[in-house]
Amino acid sequence: MKKMLIMMTSLMLALPIMAQYGRPSRMNSSRYGHYHQPPRQYRHTDVYYGLRIGGSFSTVSSDDPYLDGGSLRAGLNVGAVIGWQVAPQTPVYFETGLSYVEKGGEGHNNGAKFTYDLDYLEVPLVLKYNGMTRSGVRIQPFVGGYLAVGVGGKIKDFGNRHAYSSFDDVGFKRFDGGVKVGCGLQYDYLYAEVGYDFGLSNISHDYFDTSHTGALFATIGVNF
């Protein structure tokens, strides 16, 4: 966790520097005219790169009362993305990348509190519409999916005062996937977005129970 806090602090300090000295965002490229003026048309296939940092509030819904974490759990979200136009002269982009995402949940079982953290490496796979306004703000709704693999986390049973890995045989499966929807806003280099991950994969080991993740997330960053 300390390493992730150091990474988050370093990235937050670096964002203004990269925004000042980085190359112009391709989605704000001068070939579209001056800044704050929407282009008449798309002339070339466009590519952009971005950095993201933010947080999420997640839950895990499960048929197993011991693993049903309906209370919100806060976590970190940090990563990098790349996007490109799906075809020339269209305002639609395909975006992917790699993020470290902290999900999880908490609840009570037989009166005793339990919490668990689910730390993932996640790959987004979304289509993003790049809508342009005369004010210079670009509205970018997106929809698609994500694939994730668990890399760490602990389940804490406060009743028995016991902690163990979130991804062992009595915890959850490592692989997750689902639907990602949301909307972003871009102004020059600066970018912000909010969205929701709907977990569709059953991450429960039990054949008779199902467990699904869900997370509301918000990130800020820069696009180049």
Short mmCIF file of C-alpha atoms in Angstrom, two decimals:
data_model
loop_
_atom_site.label_atom_id
_atom_site.label_comp_id
_atom_site.label_asym_id
_atom_site.label_seq_id
_atom_site.Cartn_x
_atom_site.Cartn_y
_atom_site.Cartn_z
CA MET A 1 0.00 0.00 0.00
CA LYS A 2 2.89 2.37 0.80
CA LYS A 3 4.32 1.79 -2.68
CA MET A 4 0.96 2.61 -4.26
CA LEU A 5 0.68 5.83 -2.20
CA ILE A 6 4.16 6.86 -3.33
CA MET A 7 3.19 6.11 -6.95
CA MET A 8 -0.04 8.10 -6.60
CA THR A 9 1.77 11.11 -5.08
CA SER A 10 4.47 11.04 -7.76
CA LEU A 11 1.93 10.89 -10.56
CA MET A 12 -0.11 13.75 -9.11
CA LEU A 13 3.04 15.90 -8.92
CA ALA A 14 4.00 14.95 -12.47
CA LEU A 15 0.63 15.75 -14.09
CA PRO A 16 1.08 19.55 -14.25
CA ILE A 17 4.63 19.20 -15.58
CA MET A 18 3.57 16.76 -18.30
CA ALA A 19 0.61 18.95 -19.23
CA GLN A 20 2.90 21.99 -19.58
CA TYR A 21 5.78 20.41 -21.49
CA GLY A 22 4.21 17.41 -23.22
CA ARG A 23 3.34 17.41 -26.88
CA PRO A 24 -0.17 18.60 -27.85
CA SER A 25 -2.98 16.13 -27.44
CA ARG A 26 -3.82 14.58 -30.75
CA MET A 27 -7.50 14.88 -30.03
CA ASN A 28 -6.84 18.64 -29.69
CA SER A 29 -4.43 18.74 -32.65
CA SER A 30 -3.94 21.97 -34.56
CA ARG A 31 -4.91 20.24 -37.78
CA TYR A 32 -8.47 20.57 -36.45
CA GLY A 33 -8.01 24.35 -36.29
CA HIS A 34 -7.21 26.54 -33.29
CA TYR A 35 -7.90 25.32 -29.75
CA HIS A 36 -11.48 25.78 -28.53
CA GLN A 37 -12.77 25.60 -32.11
CA PRO A 38 -14.33 22.33 -33.25
CA PRO A 39 -13.01 20.87 -36.51
CA ARG A 40 -15.01 20.77 -39.69
CA GLN A 41 -14.09 17.14 -40.27
CA TYR A 42 -11.67 14.38 -39.28
CA ARG A 43 -8.88 14.09 -41.83
CA HIS A 44 -6.51 11.48 -40.41
CA THR A 45 -6.47 8.48 -38.12
CA ASP A 46 -5.74 9.84 -34.64
CA VAL A 47 -3.87 8.28 -31.69
CA TYR A 48 -3.55 9.50 -28.10
CA TYR A 49 -1.87 8.36 -24.90
CA GLY A 50 -3.04 9.08 -21.37
CA LEU A 51 -2.27 8.73 -17.67
CA ARG A 52 -5.02 8.21 -15.10
CA ILE A 53 -5.27 8.34 -11.31
CA GLY A 54 -8.29 8.31 -9.03
CA GLY A 55 -10.40 6.17 -6.76
CA SER A 56 -13.29 3.76 -6.68
CA PHE A 57 -16.10 2.69 -4.37
CA SER A 58 -16.86 -0.98 -4.80
CA THR A 59 -19.00 -3.82 -3.49
CA VAL A 60 -19.22 -7.56 -4.00
CA SER A 61 -22.65 -9.18 -4.17
CA SER A 62 -22.61 -12.86 -3.26
CA ASP A 63 -25.05 -15.65 -2.48
CA ASP A 64 -22.61 -16.74 0.24
CA PRO A 65 -23.38 -14.61 3.35
CA TYR A 66 -19.75 -14.88 4.45
CA LEU A 67 -18.59 -13.24 1.21
CA ASP A 68 -21.48 -10.84 0.60
CA GLY A 69 -19.83 -7.44 0.94
CA GLY A 70 -22.65 -5.00 0.31
CA SER A 71 -21.04 -2.03 2.07
CA LEU A 72 -18.88 0.30 -0.02
CA ARG A 73 -15.11 -0.12 0.09
CA ALA A 74 -12.82 2.68 -1.14
CA GLY A 75 -9.76 1.93 -3.26
CA LEU A 76 -7.10 3.32 -5.59
CA ASN A 77 -7.22 3.38 -9.38
CA VAL A 78 -4.06 4.25 -11.37
CA GLY A 79 -2.94 3.39 -14.89
CA ALA A 80 -2.18 4.35 -18.48
CA VAL A 81 -4.27 4.19 -21.66
CA ILE A 82 -3.88 4.36 -25.42
CA GLY A 83 -6.66 5.15 -27.88
CA TRP A 84 -7.02 5.45 -31.62
CA GLN A 85 -9.71 6.31 -34.12
CA VAL A 86 -11.56 3.27 -35.40
CA ALA A 87 -11.66 4.83 -38.88
CA PRO A 88 -10.71 8.13 -40.53
CA GLN A 89 -13.30 10.92 -40.49
CA THR A 90 -15.16 9.42 -37.51
CA PRO A 91 -15.28 10.73 -33.91
CA VAL A 92 -15.20 7.21 -32.41
CA TYR A 93 -12.11 5.84 -30.65
CA PHE A 94 -11.11 2.46 -29.28
CA GLU A 95 -9.33 2.72 -25.92
CA THR A 96 -7.36 0.13 -23.96
CA GLY A 97 -4.48 0.17 -21.48
CA LEU A 98 -3.45 -1.24 -18.11
CA SER A 99 -4.55 -0.16 -14.63
CA TYR A 100 -4.03 -1.17 -11.03
CA VAL A 101 -7.48 -1.20 -9.43
CA GLU A 102 -8.43 -1.82 -5.79
CA LYS A 103 -11.90 -3.28 -5.30
CA GLY A 104 -13.53 -5.18 -2.45
CA GLY A 105 -16.34 -5.04 0.05
CA GLU A 106 -17.31 -5.35 3.68
CA GLY A 107 -20.21 -6.70 5.69
CA HIS A 108 -21.25 -8.69 8.74
CA ASN A 109 -21.68 -12.41 9.30
CA ASN A 110 -23.29 -13.65 12.53
CA GLY A 111 -22.78 -10.20 14.01
CA ALA A 112 -19.04 -10.09 13.24
CA LYS A 113 -17.52 -7.65 10.78
CA PHE A 114 -15.49 -8.83 7.79
CA THR A 115 -13.68 -6.89 5.08
CA TYR A 116 -11.78 -7.90 1.98
CA ASP A 117 -9.60 -6.19 -0.59
CA LEU A 118 -9.45 -7.37 -4.20
CA ASP A 119 -6.47 -5.87 -6.01
CA TYR A 120 -6.52 -6.29 -9.80
CA LEU A 121 -4.52 -5.53 -12.90
CA GLU A 122 -7.24 -4.48 -15.33
CA VAL A 123 -7.37 -4.03 -19.10
CA PRO A 124 -10.20 -1.76 -20.37
CA LEU A 125 -11.69 -2.40 -23.81
CA VAL A 126 -14.05 0.48 -24.62
CA LEU A 127 -15.41 2.53 -27.49
CA LYS A 128 -15.37 6.27 -26.83
CA TYR A 129 -17.23 9.00 -28.70
CA ASN A 130 -15.32 12.29 -28.94
CA GLY A 131 -17.98 14.98 -28.94
CA MET A 132 -16.75 18.56 -29.43
CA THR A 133 -18.19 21.83 -28.15
CA ARG A 134 -17.40 25.44 -29.03
CA SER A 135 -16.19 26.08 -25.48
CA GLY A 136 -13.23 23.76 -26.02
CA VAL A 137 -14.52 21.05 -23.67
CA ARG A 138 -14.78 17.63 -25.26
CA ILE A 139 -17.50 15.30 -24.00
CA GLN A 140 -16.51 11.65 -24.33
CA PRO A 141 -19.08 9.01 -23.32
CA PHE A 142 -17.77 5.44 -23.47
CA VAL A 143 -19.05 1.88 -23.28
CA GLY A 144 -17.33 -1.49 -23.47
CA GLY A 145 -15.83 -4.03 -21.14
CA TYR A 146 -12.84 -4.95 -19.03
CA LEU A 147 -10.73 -7.98 -18.19
CA ALA A 148 -8.93 -8.28 -14.86
CA VAL A 149 -6.67 -10.63 -12.92
CA GLY A 150 -6.29 -10.57 -9.14
CA VAL A 151 -2.79 -9.81 -7.89
CA GLY A 152 -3.31 -9.34 -4.16
CA GLY A 153 -5.62 -8.55 -1.27
CA LYS A 154 -6.64 -9.82 2.16
CA ILE A 155 -9.85 -11.11 3.69
CA LYS A 156 -10.11 -10.05 7.35
CA ASP A 157 -12.46 -11.95 9.62
CA PHE A 158 -12.83 -9.77 12.73
CA GLY A 159 -14.95 -12.37 14.52
CA ASN A 160 -12.21 -15.01 14.45
CA ARG A 161 -9.39 -12.42 14.22
CA HIS A 162 -8.04 -14.17 11.16
CA ALA A 163 -6.73 -12.84 7.83
CA TYR A 164 -5.91 -14.72 4.63
CA SER A 165 -5.48 -14.16 0.91
CA SER A 166 -8.52 -12.97 -1.03
CA PHE A 167 -7.66 -15.34 -3.88
CA ASP A 168 -7.20 -18.67 -2.11
CA ASP A 169 -9.59 -21.65 -2.13
CA VAL A 170 -11.99 -20.14 0.43
CA GLY A 171 -11.91 -16.71 -1.20
CA PHE A 172 -12.39 -15.67 -4.80
CA LYS A 173 -11.22 -16.61 -8.27
CA ARG A 174 -8.49 -14.41 -9.71
CA PHE A 175 -10.11 -13.68 -13.08
CA ASP A 176 -12.87 -11.13 -13.49
CA GLY A 177 -14.55 -9.40 -16.40
CA GLY A 178 -17.57 -7.29 -17.12
CA VAL A 179 -19.09 -4.16 -18.64
CA LYS A 180 -17.63 -0.66 -18.28
CA VAL A 181 -19.68 2.48 -18.95
CA GLY A 182 -19.11 6.14 -18.20
CA CYS A 183 -18.29 9.58 -19.54
CA GLY A 184 -15.14 11.68 -19.74
CA LEU A 185 -14.44 15.39 -20.17
CA GLN A 186 -11.30 16.79 -21.79
CA TYR A 187 -10.01 20.36 -21.89
CA ASP A 188 -6.68 20.76 -23.69
CA TYR A 189 -4.42 18.17 -21.99
CA LEU A 190 -6.55 17.70 -18.88
CA TYR A 191 -8.98 14.80 -18.61
CA ALA A 192 -11.52 13.59 -16.04
CA GLU A 193 -14.05 10.77 -16.08
CA VAL A 194 -16.60 8.91 -14.00
CA GLY A 195 -18.01 5.47 -14.69
CA TYR A 196 -19.14 2.13 -13.37
CA ASP A 197 -17.84 -1.43 -13.71
CA PHE A 198 -20.51 -4.15 -13.78
CA GLY A 199 -18.83 -7.46 -13.00
CA LEU A 200 -20.30 -10.30 -15.06
CA SER A 201 -17.88 -13.09 -14.16
CA ASN A 202 -18.70 -15.36 -11.24
CA ILE A 203 -15.65 -15.01 -9.00
CA SER A 204 -16.91 -17.54 -6.45
CA HIS A 205 -15.23 -20.95 -6.17
CA ASP A 206 -18.50 -22.55 -5.06
CA TYR A 207 -20.54 -24.22 -7.80
CA PHE A 208 -23.80 -23.27 -6.04
CA ASP A 209 -23.06 -19.64 -5.17
CA THR A 210 -22.32 -16.64 -7.34
CA SER A 211 -20.26 -13.54 -6.54
CA HIS A 212 -19.96 -10.42 -8.69
CA THR A 213 -18.00 -7.21 -8.32
CA GLY A 214 -19.31 -3.71 -8.91
CA ALA A 215 -17.41 -0.41 -8.71
CA LEU A 216 -18.12 3.28 -9.16
CA PHE A 217 -14.90 5.02 -10.21
CA ALA A 218 -13.64 8.54 -10.88
CA THR A 219 -10.23 9.45 -12.33
CA ILE A 220 -8.31 12.48 -13.51
CA GLY A 221 -5.29 12.63 -15.79
CA VAL A 222 -3.76 13.95 -18.98
CA ASN A 223 -3.93 13.00 -22.65
CA PHE A 224 -1.07 13.51 -25.11
#
